[in-house]
XYZ file of N, CA, C and O in Angstrom:
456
model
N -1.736 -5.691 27.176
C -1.617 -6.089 25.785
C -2.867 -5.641 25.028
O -4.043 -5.786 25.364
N -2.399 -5.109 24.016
C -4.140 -4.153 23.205
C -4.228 -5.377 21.661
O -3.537 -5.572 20.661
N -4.810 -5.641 21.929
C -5.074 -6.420 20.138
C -6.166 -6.133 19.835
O -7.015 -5.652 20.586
N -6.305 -6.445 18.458
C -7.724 -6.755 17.270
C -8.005 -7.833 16.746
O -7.278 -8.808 16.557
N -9.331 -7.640 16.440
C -9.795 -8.981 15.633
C -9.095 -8.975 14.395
O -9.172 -7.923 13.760
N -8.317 -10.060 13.822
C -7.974 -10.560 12.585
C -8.526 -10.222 11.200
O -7.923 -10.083 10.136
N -9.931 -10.116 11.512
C -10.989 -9.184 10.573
C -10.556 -7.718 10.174
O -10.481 -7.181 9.069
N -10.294 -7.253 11.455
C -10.390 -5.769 11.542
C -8.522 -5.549 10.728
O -8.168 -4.781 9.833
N -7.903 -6.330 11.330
C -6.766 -6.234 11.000
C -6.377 -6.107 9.198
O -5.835 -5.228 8.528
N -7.043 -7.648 8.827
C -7.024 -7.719 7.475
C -7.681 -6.428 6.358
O -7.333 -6.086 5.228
N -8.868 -5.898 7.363
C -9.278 -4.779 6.666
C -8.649 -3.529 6.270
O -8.537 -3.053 5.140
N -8.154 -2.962 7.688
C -6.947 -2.492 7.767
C -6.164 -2.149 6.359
O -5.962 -1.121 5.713
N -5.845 -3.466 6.224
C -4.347 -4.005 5.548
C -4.775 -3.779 3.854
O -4.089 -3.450 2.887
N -6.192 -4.109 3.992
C -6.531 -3.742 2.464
C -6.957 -2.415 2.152
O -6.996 -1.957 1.010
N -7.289 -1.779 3.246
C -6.812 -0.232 2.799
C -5.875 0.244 2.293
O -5.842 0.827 1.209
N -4.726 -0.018 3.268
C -3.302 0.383 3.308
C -2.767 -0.380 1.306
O -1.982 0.079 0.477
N -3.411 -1.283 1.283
C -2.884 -2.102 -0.102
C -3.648 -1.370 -1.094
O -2.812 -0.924 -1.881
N -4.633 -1.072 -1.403
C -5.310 -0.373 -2.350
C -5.158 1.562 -2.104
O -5.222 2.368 -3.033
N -4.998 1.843 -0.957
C -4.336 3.531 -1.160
C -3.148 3.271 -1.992
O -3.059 4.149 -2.849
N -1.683 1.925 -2.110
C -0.681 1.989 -2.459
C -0.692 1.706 -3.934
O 0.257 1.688 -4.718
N -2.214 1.449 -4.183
C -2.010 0.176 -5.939
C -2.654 2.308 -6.222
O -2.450 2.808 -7.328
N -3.141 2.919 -5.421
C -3.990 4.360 -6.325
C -1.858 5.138 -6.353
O -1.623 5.795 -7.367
N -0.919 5.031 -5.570
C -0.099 6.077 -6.092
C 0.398 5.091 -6.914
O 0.509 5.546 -8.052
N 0.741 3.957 -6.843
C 1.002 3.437 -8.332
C 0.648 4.035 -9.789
O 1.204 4.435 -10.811
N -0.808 3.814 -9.154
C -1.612 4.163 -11.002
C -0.717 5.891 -11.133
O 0.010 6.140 -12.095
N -0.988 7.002 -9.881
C -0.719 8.085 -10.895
C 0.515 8.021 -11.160
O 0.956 8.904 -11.895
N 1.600 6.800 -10.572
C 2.901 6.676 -11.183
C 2.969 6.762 -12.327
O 3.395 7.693 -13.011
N 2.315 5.246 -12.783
C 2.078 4.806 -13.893
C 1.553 5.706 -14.930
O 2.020 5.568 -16.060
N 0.408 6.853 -14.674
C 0.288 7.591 -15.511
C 0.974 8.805 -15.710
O 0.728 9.586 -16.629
N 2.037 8.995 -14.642
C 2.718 9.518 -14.750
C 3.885 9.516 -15.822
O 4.493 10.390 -16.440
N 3.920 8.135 -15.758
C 5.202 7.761 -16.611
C 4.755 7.894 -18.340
O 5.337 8.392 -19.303
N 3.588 7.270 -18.197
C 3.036 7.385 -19.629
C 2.886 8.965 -20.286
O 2.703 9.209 -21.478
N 3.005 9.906 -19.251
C 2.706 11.301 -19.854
C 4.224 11.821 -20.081
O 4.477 12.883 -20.651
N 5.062 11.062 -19.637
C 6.325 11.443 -19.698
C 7.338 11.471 -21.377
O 7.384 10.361 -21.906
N 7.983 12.462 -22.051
C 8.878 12.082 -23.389
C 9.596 11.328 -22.764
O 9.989 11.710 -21.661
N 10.041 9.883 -23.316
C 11.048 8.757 -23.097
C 11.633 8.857 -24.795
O 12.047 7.780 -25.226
N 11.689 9.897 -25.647
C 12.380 9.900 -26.428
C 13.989 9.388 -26.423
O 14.612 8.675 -27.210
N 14.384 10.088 -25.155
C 15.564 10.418 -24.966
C 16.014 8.959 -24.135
O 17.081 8.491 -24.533
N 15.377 8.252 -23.115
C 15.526 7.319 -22.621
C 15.812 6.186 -23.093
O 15.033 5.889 -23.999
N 17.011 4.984 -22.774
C 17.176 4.044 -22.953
C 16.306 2.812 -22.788
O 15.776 2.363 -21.771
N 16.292 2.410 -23.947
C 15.410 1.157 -24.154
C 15.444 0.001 -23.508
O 14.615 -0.891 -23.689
N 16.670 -0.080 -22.490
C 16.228 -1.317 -21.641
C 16.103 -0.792 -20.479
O 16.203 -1.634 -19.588
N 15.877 0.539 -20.027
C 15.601 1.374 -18.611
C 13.786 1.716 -18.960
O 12.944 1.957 -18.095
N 13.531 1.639 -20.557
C 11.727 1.891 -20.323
C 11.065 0.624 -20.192
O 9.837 0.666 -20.270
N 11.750 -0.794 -19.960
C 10.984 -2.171 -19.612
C 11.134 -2.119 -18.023
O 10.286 -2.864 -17.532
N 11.972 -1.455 -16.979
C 11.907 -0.953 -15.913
C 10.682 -0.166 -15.639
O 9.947 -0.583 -14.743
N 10.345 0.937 -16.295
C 9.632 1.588 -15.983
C 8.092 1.320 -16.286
O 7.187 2.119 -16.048
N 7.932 -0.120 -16.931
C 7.010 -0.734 -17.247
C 6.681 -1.792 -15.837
O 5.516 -2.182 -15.922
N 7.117 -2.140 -15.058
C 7.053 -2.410 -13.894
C 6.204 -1.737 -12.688
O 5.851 -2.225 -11.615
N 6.000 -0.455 -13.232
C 5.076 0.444 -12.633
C 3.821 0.103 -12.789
O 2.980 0.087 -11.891
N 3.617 -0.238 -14.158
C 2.060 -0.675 -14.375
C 1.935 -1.810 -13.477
O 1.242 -1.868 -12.461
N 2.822 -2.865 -14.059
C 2.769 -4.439 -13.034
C 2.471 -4.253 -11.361
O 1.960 -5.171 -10.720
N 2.901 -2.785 -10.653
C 2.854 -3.125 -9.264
C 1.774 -2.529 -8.968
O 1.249 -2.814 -7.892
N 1.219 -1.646 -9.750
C -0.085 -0.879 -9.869
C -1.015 -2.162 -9.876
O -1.374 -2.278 -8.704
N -1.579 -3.179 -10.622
C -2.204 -4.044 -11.092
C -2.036 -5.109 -9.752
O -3.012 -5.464 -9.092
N -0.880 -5.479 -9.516
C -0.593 -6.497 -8.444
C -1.085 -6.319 -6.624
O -1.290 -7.092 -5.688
N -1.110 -4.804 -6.852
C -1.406 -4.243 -5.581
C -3.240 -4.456 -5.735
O -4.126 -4.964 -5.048
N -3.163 -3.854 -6.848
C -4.638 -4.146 -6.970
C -5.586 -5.393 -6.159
O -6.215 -5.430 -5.101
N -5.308 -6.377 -7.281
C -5.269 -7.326 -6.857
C -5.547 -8.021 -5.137
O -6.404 -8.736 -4.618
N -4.323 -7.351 -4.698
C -3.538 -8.201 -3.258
C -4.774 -7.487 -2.363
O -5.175 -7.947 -1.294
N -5.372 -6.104 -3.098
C -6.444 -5.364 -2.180
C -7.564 -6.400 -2.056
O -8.130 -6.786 -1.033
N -7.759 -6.769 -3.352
C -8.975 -7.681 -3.773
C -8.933 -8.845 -2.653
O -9.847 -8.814 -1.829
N -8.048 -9.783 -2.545
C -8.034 -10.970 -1.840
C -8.235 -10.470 -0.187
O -8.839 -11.090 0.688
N -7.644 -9.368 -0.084
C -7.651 -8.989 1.819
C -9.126 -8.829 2.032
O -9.815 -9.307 2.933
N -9.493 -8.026 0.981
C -11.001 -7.619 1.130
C -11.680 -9.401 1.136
O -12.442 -9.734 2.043
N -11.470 -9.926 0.552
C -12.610 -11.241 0.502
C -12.049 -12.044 2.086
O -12.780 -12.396 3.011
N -10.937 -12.136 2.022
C -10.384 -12.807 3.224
C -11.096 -11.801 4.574
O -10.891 -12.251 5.702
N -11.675 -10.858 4.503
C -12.141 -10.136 6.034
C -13.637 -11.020 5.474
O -14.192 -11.581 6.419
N -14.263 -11.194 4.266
C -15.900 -11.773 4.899
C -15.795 -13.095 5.268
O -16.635 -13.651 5.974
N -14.399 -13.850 4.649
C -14.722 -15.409 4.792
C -14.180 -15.380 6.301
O -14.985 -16.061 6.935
N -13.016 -14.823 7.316
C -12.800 -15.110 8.283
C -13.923 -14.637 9.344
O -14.245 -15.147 10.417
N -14.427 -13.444 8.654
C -15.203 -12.780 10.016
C -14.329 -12.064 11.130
O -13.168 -11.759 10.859
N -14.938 -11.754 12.544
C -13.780 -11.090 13.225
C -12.590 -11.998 13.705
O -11.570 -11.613 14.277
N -12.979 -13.470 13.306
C -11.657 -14.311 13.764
C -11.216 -14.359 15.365
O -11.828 -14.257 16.428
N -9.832 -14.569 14.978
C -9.044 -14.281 16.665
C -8.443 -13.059 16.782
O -8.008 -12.362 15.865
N -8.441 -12.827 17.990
C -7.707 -11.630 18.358
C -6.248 -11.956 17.912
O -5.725 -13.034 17.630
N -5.654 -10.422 17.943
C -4.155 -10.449 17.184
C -3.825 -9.602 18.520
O -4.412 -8.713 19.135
N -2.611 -10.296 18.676
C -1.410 -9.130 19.630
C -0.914 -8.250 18.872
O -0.079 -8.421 17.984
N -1.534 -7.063 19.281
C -0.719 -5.167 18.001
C 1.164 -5.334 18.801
O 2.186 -4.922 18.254
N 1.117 -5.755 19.613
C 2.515 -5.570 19.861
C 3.602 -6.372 19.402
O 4.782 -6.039 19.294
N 2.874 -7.857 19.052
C 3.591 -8.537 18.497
C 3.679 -8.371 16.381
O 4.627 -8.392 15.595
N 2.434 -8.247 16.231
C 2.355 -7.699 14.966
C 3.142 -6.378 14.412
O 3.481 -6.388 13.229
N 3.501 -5.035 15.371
C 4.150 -4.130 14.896
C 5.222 -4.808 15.414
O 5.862 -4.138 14.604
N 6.197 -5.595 16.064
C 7.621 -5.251 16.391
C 8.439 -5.851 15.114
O 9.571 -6.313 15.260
N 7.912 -5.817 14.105
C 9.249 -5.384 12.875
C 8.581 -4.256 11.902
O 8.976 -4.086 10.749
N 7.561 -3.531 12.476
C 7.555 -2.918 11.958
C 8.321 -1.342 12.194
O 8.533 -0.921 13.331
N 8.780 -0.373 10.661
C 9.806 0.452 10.763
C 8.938 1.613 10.666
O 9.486 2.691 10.899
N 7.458 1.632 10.314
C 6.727 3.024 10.171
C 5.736 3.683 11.332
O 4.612 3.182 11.306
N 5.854 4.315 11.959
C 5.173 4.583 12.795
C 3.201 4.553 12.143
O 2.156 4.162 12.663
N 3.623 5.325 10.521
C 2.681 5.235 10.543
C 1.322 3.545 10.283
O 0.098 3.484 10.402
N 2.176 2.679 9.981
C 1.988 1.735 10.235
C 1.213 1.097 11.489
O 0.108 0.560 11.548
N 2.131 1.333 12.415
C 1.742 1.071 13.793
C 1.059 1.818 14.305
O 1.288 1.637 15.501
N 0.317 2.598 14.215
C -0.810 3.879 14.513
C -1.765 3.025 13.792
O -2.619 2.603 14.572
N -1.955 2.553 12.384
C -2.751 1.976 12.063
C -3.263 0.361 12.320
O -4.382 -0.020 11.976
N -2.163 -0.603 13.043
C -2.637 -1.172 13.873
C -3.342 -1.243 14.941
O -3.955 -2.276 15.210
N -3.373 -0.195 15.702
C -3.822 0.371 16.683
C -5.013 0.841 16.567
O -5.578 1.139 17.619
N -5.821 1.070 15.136
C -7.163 1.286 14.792
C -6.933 2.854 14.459
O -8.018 3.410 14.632
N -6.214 3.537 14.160
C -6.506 5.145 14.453
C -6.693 5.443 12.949
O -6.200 4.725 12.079
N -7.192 6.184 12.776
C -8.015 6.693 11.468
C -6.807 7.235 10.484
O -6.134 8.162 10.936
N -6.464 6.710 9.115
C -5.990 6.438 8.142
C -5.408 8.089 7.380
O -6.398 8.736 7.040
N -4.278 8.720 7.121
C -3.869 9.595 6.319
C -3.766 9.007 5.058
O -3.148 7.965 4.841
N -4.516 9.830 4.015
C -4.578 9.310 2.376
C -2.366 9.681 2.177
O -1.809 10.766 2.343
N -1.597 8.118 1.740
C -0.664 8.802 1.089
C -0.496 9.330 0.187
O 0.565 9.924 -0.010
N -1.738 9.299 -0.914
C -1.885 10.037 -1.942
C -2.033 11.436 -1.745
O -1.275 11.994 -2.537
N -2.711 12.337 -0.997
C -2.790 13.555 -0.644
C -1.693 14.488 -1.165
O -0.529 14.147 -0.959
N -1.980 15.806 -1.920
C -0.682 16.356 -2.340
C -0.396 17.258 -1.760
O 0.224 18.218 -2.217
N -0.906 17.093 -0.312
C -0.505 17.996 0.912
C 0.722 17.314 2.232
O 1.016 17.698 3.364
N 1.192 16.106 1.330
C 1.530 15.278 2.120
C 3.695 15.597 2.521
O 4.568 14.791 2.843
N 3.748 17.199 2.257
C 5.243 17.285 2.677
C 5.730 17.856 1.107
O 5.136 17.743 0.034
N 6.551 18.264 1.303
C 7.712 18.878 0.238
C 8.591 17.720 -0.539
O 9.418 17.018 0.042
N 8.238 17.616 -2.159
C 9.105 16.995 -2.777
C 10.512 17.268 -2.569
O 10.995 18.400 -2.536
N 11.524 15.543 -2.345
C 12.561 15.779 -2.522
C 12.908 14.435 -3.301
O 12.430 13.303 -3.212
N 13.919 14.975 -4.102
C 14.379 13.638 -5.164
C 15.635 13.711 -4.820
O 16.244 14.759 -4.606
N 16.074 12.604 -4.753
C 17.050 11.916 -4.320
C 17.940 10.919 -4.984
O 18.838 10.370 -4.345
């Protein structure tokens, strides 16, 4: 059984939460650079939701980060019990401690829209 300290874990986790609040933002500024001339007015209070998860992620980074100084390294965590709902490998690589791919990177695969 391989585990981590709770510390290490939470740290982890506020990486993973603040890389996700940075593709938010260029969502978000994405959207703002966008003509919504043409777009329906109750589909651009949707797309205002972008800012909200940008901001919220923010945030959720903020609290993980304070929660790793107040616990310290804590208790050990079981990685096996912690990944088994998880669906991303890359996820579970990062339980495991292994060094972090930016998802922001715009080397990260071929756009497909769907």
């Amino acid at each position: 059984m391989k585990s981590r300290p709770t510390g290490d874990i939470l740290g982890m986790l506020a990486e993973e939460v603040q890389e996700l609040a940075s593709i938010a933002h260029c969502l978000d500024l994405g959207v703002s650079d966008m003509d919504l001339s043409g777009v329906d007015l109750e589909h651009l209070s949707d797309l205002q939701r972008v800012d909200a998860l940008h901001q919220h992620l923010d945030d959720l980074a903020v609290i993980l980060r304070r929660m790793v100084t107040m616990v310290g390294p804590g208790p050990e965590l079981d990685l096996t019990e912690l990944g088994s709902g998880v669906r991303l490998d890359y996820i579970r690589a990062r339980l495991a401690d292994r060094t972090p791919v930016s998802l922001s990177a715009p080397d990260q695969g071929a756009v497909e829209l769907f």
